[in-house]
Amino acid sequence: MKRLCIVWAVVLLLTTLPGCGAYMPVTVYDAQGGVLGTPDRLDFGTDSLTDAAYGDYVQLALTEAVIALAQAKDCSESRAERLLFSGGYAIHTALDPVTFSAVRSAYETAPEGLPFGCAITDLNGALCAVYSGGEASYALQPQSPHSAFKPLSVYAPALDAGLIHWGSRWRDEPYKQLKGENGLPINWPANATAQYSYEEESLRDSIRHSLNTVAVHCLHKYGVSRSLDFLEQSFDIDLTAERQRMEDADEDEIIGNIALGSLLVGVSPVDMAGYYQIFANYGMYTQPYTVTTIQDAAGTAVYTCAATARQVIDPTTGCIMNRLLQSVVQRGSTGEDAACENIRVAGKTGTDDLGTGNWFVGVTPQYSCAVWHGSNRDGNRAAALFASIVEGLPAHTQTDFADCAGVHKGTFCKETGLLFTRRCSKIETGYYATGQAPGVCDGH
Ligand SMILES: [Zn+2]
């Protein structure tokens, strides 16, 4: 017994010494040098943070730091984890305290205390703020993005491929009939209004009113498999479950999942903020990151972030999508509550059919911001929260999106979607990539 006690004493002594498997805190800093916390392990407790609300952000930073350190030291991640928590390291992050406060204050001043998750990146992928309100880390949890996915899975790739243009017209009618519970056929997909116009709707109106029918028809024409390729190659989204289901049946089996964003695994607000960068940064995507540098105990930088941007869609497609998404916040559109005073925004709503939550994901000339909010019983509160957050962000040096080279205005006939002639009576302005404008109206 005495011998056993001595053994245990030695083990205890060893595990409390640095470099012998002991856990020592690292210090995690925000972008202004403030301390976010001193966690001593990956599953740290919130008492190691200067504010429990930094939990999501610090969790992301530690996970990233382990991978970064493994690469820097050319070792396994488990060894990097031991190193990180035994070497007196400092992790410097991109968290901007002013942006973080803007998110928190928008949530805390909202009347509901419902679940909430929000992430904001700059247009080069740096995560400026990640915040969850409620019982769980909603900002990090994968879930279905619903209609906020349509611009990514349908409209951007179809526009990029030249399949659609600003004036394109699609009939608002069911894509197919399914067998209902009572055996009778039911139309699919339903629109949010539970109605179909059975008329041709413009691309812009289809996006403004989030028509499920048009998204499905458009994806059918573009190709479901092609959209999966686009999403995986562009953003590394995990669509293994959808791909498997498609292979077991056919494209139609998952056309709704992809067109309407009912994903089997899903994406988090952090992911969505990342993807929407393409609508404010000329089609460029940078995977969101938190860690900017890691220093060892001697103050030497052992890792410096070198985030690389990827051209996901043509710059002109990014700009035209931006213009289309600006119309979502116009009066009478699904995202009208997201409109901001003194700053131009563009984005898209997403709503859960079951009433458990909704999204607004949008961009400003300097940021990309995803908001998820629990329960949609009183309309889309995520859109209003988005506006409240954006208006509280650090003073914007840019209040409008820059014009884009290679994109020009054109006037088109609203009845045919083609460029107008003097015989057309209903006309509207659209935006086109140079050389990609449609033909001249031949219907009048
Ligand atoms: Zn015409």
Short mmCIF file of N, CA and C in Angstrom, two decimals, residues 339-402:
data_model
loop_
_atom_site.label_atom_id
_atom_site.label_comp_id
_atom_site.label_asym_id
_atom_site.label_seq_id
_atom_site.Cartn_x
_atom_site.Cartn_y
_atom_site.Cartn_z
N ALA A 339 -32.97 45.68 -43.93
CA ALA A 339 -32.46 46.93 -44.53
C ALA A 339 -31.86 47.81 -43.44
N CYS A 340 -30.75 48.46 -43.73
CA CYS A 340 -30.07 49.28 -42.74
C CYS A 340 -30.06 50.74 -43.17
N GLU A 341 -30.03 51.60 -42.16
CA GLU A 341 -29.91 53.03 -42.47
C GLU A 341 -28.46 53.34 -42.81
N ASN A 342 -28.25 54.11 -43.80
CA ASN A 342 -26.93 54.66 -44.15
C ASN A 342 -25.91 53.63 -44.62
N ILE A 343 -26.32 52.41 -44.81
CA ILE A 343 -25.37 51.43 -45.35
C ILE A 343 -26.11 50.40 -46.20
N ARG A 344 -25.53 50.11 -47.35
CA ARG A 344 -26.16 49.17 -48.28
C ARG A 344 -25.87 47.74 -47.83
N VAL A 345 -26.89 46.91 -47.82
CA VAL A 345 -26.71 45.50 -47.49
C VAL A 345 -27.41 44.63 -48.54
N ALA A 346 -26.99 43.39 -48.61
CA ALA A 346 -27.60 42.42 -49.52
C ALA A 346 -27.62 41.10 -48.79
N GLY A 347 -28.64 40.28 -49.00
CA GLY A 347 -28.66 39.00 -48.28
C GLY A 347 -29.87 38.19 -48.60
N LYS A 348 -30.07 37.16 -47.80
CA LYS A 348 -31.17 36.22 -48.07
C LYS A 348 -31.71 35.63 -46.77
N THR A 349 -33.02 35.47 -46.74
CA THR A 349 -33.68 34.85 -45.60
C THR A 349 -33.66 33.33 -45.74
N GLY A 350 -33.89 32.66 -44.64
CA GLY A 350 -34.09 31.21 -44.66
C GLY A 350 -35.04 30.87 -43.53
N THR A 351 -36.06 30.05 -43.83
CA THR A 351 -37.08 29.78 -42.80
C THR A 351 -37.36 28.29 -42.71
N ASP A 352 -37.41 27.83 -41.48
CA ASP A 352 -37.69 26.43 -41.21
C ASP A 352 -39.20 26.19 -41.26
N ASP A 353 -39.64 25.19 -42.03
CA ASP A 353 -41.09 24.91 -42.15
C ASP A 353 -41.70 24.56 -40.80
N LEU A 354 -40.92 23.99 -39.91
CA LEU A 354 -41.46 23.52 -38.64
C LEU A 354 -41.58 24.63 -37.59
N GLY A 355 -41.11 25.81 -37.93
CA GLY A 355 -41.24 26.92 -37.00
C GLY A 355 -40.22 26.90 -35.88
N THR A 356 -39.09 26.24 -36.10
CA THR A 356 -38.10 26.20 -35.03
C THR A 356 -37.01 27.25 -35.18
N GLY A 357 -36.90 27.86 -36.34
CA GLY A 357 -35.86 28.87 -36.46
C GLY A 357 -35.78 29.48 -37.83
N ASN A 358 -35.10 30.59 -37.91
CA ASN A 358 -34.91 31.21 -39.22
C ASN A 358 -33.57 31.92 -39.33
N TRP A 359 -33.21 32.24 -40.56
CA TRP A 359 -31.91 32.79 -40.87
C TRP A 359 -32.03 34.13 -41.59
N PHE A 360 -31.02 34.95 -41.42
CA PHE A 360 -30.72 35.96 -42.42
C PHE A 360 -29.20 35.97 -42.57
N VAL A 361 -28.76 35.77 -43.79
CA VAL A 361 -27.33 35.82 -44.07
C VAL A 361 -27.11 36.93 -45.08
N GLY A 362 -26.21 37.84 -44.76
CA GLY A 362 -26.05 38.98 -45.65
C GLY A 362 -24.67 39.59 -45.61
N VAL A 363 -24.47 40.52 -46.52
CA VAL A 363 -23.17 41.19 -46.62
C VAL A 363 -23.34 42.70 -46.61
N THR A 364 -22.29 43.36 -46.15
CA THR A 364 -22.15 44.81 -46.27
C THR A 364 -20.91 45.01 -47.15
N PRO A 365 -20.55 46.24 -47.48
CA PRO A 365 -19.33 46.41 -48.29
C PRO A 365 -18.06 45.93 -47.56
N GLN A 366 -18.15 45.63 -46.25
CA GLN A 366 -16.95 45.21 -45.53
C GLN A 366 -17.06 43.90 -44.75
N TYR A 367 -18.28 43.42 -44.56
CA TYR A 367 -18.46 42.23 -43.72
C TYR A 367 -19.44 41.24 -44.34
N SER A 368 -19.34 40.01 -43.85
CA SER A 368 -20.35 39.00 -44.15
C SER A 368 -20.88 38.51 -42.81
N CYS A 369 -22.19 38.43 -42.66
CA CYS A 369 -22.78 38.17 -41.34
C CYS A 369 -23.93 37.17 -41.46
N ALA A 370 -23.85 36.10 -40.68
CA ALA A 370 -24.92 35.10 -40.66
C ALA A 370 -25.61 35.12 -39.31
N VAL A 371 -26.93 35.20 -39.34
CA VAL A 371 -27.72 35.20 -38.11
C VAL A 371 -28.72 34.06 -38.15
N TRP A 372 -28.71 33.24 -37.13
CA TRP A 372 -29.75 32.22 -36.97
C TRP A 372 -30.49 32.53 -35.66
N HIS A 373 -31.81 32.45 -35.72
CA HIS A 373 -32.61 32.81 -34.55
C HIS A 373 -33.71 31.78 -34.34
N GLY A 374 -33.85 31.29 -33.13
CA GLY A 374 -34.84 30.26 -32.83
C GLY A 374 -36.26 30.77 -32.96
N SER A 375 -37.15 29.94 -33.48
CA SER A 375 -38.58 30.21 -33.62
C SER A 375 -38.89 31.31 -34.62
N ASN A 376 -39.88 31.03 -35.46
CA ASN A 376 -40.26 32.04 -36.46
C ASN A 376 -41.75 32.38 -36.36
N ARG A 377 -42.25 32.26 -35.17
CA ARG A 377 -43.71 32.45 -35.04
C ARG A 377 -44.15 33.86 -35.38
N ASP A 378 -43.30 34.83 -35.17
CA ASP A 378 -43.68 36.21 -35.46
C ASP A 378 -42.88 36.75 -36.64
N GLY A 379 -42.77 35.99 -37.68
CA GLY A 379 -42.01 36.44 -38.84
C GLY A 379 -40.53 36.22 -38.63
N ASN A 380 -39.75 36.68 -39.59
CA ASN A 380 -38.32 36.42 -39.54
C ASN A 380 -37.59 37.46 -38.69
N ARG A 381 -37.38 37.14 -37.41
CA ARG A 381 -36.68 38.06 -36.51
C ARG A 381 -35.18 38.11 -36.81
N ALA A 382 -34.68 37.10 -37.52
CA ALA A 382 -33.25 37.09 -37.84
C ALA A 382 -32.88 38.31 -38.70
N ALA A 383 -33.82 38.70 -39.59
CA ALA A 383 -33.54 39.83 -40.48
C ALA A 383 -33.40 41.13 -39.66
N ALA A 384 -34.29 41.34 -38.70
CA ALA A 384 -34.23 42.55 -37.87
C ALA A 384 -32.97 42.53 -37.00
N LEU A 385 -32.61 41.36 -36.51
CA LEU A 385 -31.39 41.25 -35.70
C LEU A 385 -30.15 41.57 -36.56
N PHE A 386 -30.17 41.11 -37.80
CA PHE A 386 -29.07 41.42 -38.72
C PHE A 386 -28.90 42.94 -38.85
N ALA A 387 -30.01 43.64 -39.07
CA ALA A 387 -29.94 45.10 -39.23
C ALA A 387 -29.40 45.75 -37.96
N SER A 388 -29.88 45.27 -36.83
CA SER A 388 -29.45 45.84 -35.56
C SER A 388 -27.95 45.62 -35.34
N ILE A 389 -27.46 44.45 -35.73
CA ILE A 389 -26.03 44.15 -35.60
C ILE A 389 -25.21 45.05 -36.53
N VAL A 390 -25.62 45.10 -37.80
CA VAL A 390 -24.84 45.87 -38.79
C VAL A 390 -24.78 47.34 -38.40
N GLU A 391 -25.89 47.87 -37.90
CA GLU A 391 -25.89 49.28 -37.52
C GLU A 391 -25.01 49.54 -36.30
N GLY A 392 -24.70 48.51 -35.53
CA GLY A 392 -23.83 48.68 -34.37
C GLY A 392 -22.37 48.36 -34.63
N LEU A 393 -22.03 47.98 -35.87
CA LEU A 393 -20.65 47.62 -36.18
C LEU A 393 -19.75 48.86 -36.15
N PRO A 394 -18.43 48.67 -36.06
CA PRO A 394 -17.51 49.81 -36.08
C PRO A 394 -17.80 50.66 -37.32
N ALA A 395 -17.55 51.97 -37.20
CA ALA A 395 -17.88 52.91 -38.28
C ALA A 395 -17.41 52.35 -39.63
N HIS A 396 -18.33 52.27 -40.56
CA HIS A 396 -18.01 51.74 -41.88
C HIS A 396 -17.23 52.77 -42.69
N THR A 397 -16.13 52.33 -43.27
CA THR A 397 -15.40 53.24 -44.15
C THR A 397 -16.00 53.21 -45.55
N GLN A 398 -16.76 52.17 -45.83
CA GLN A 398 -17.47 52.07 -47.11
C GLN A 398 -18.93 51.85 -46.81
N THR A 399 -19.81 52.63 -47.43
CA THR A 399 -21.23 52.46 -47.15
C THR A 399 -21.99 51.90 -48.36
N ASP A 400 -21.31 51.75 -49.49
CA ASP A 400 -21.98 51.17 -50.65
C ASP A 400 -21.02 50.23 -51.37
N PHE A 401 -21.59 49.26 -52.06
CA PHE A 401 -20.77 48.31 -52.81
C PHE A 401 -20.17 49.01 -54.02
N ALA A 402 -18.92 48.65 -54.30
CA ALA A 402 -18.24 49.28 -55.44
C ALA A 402 -18.82 48.75 -56.75
#
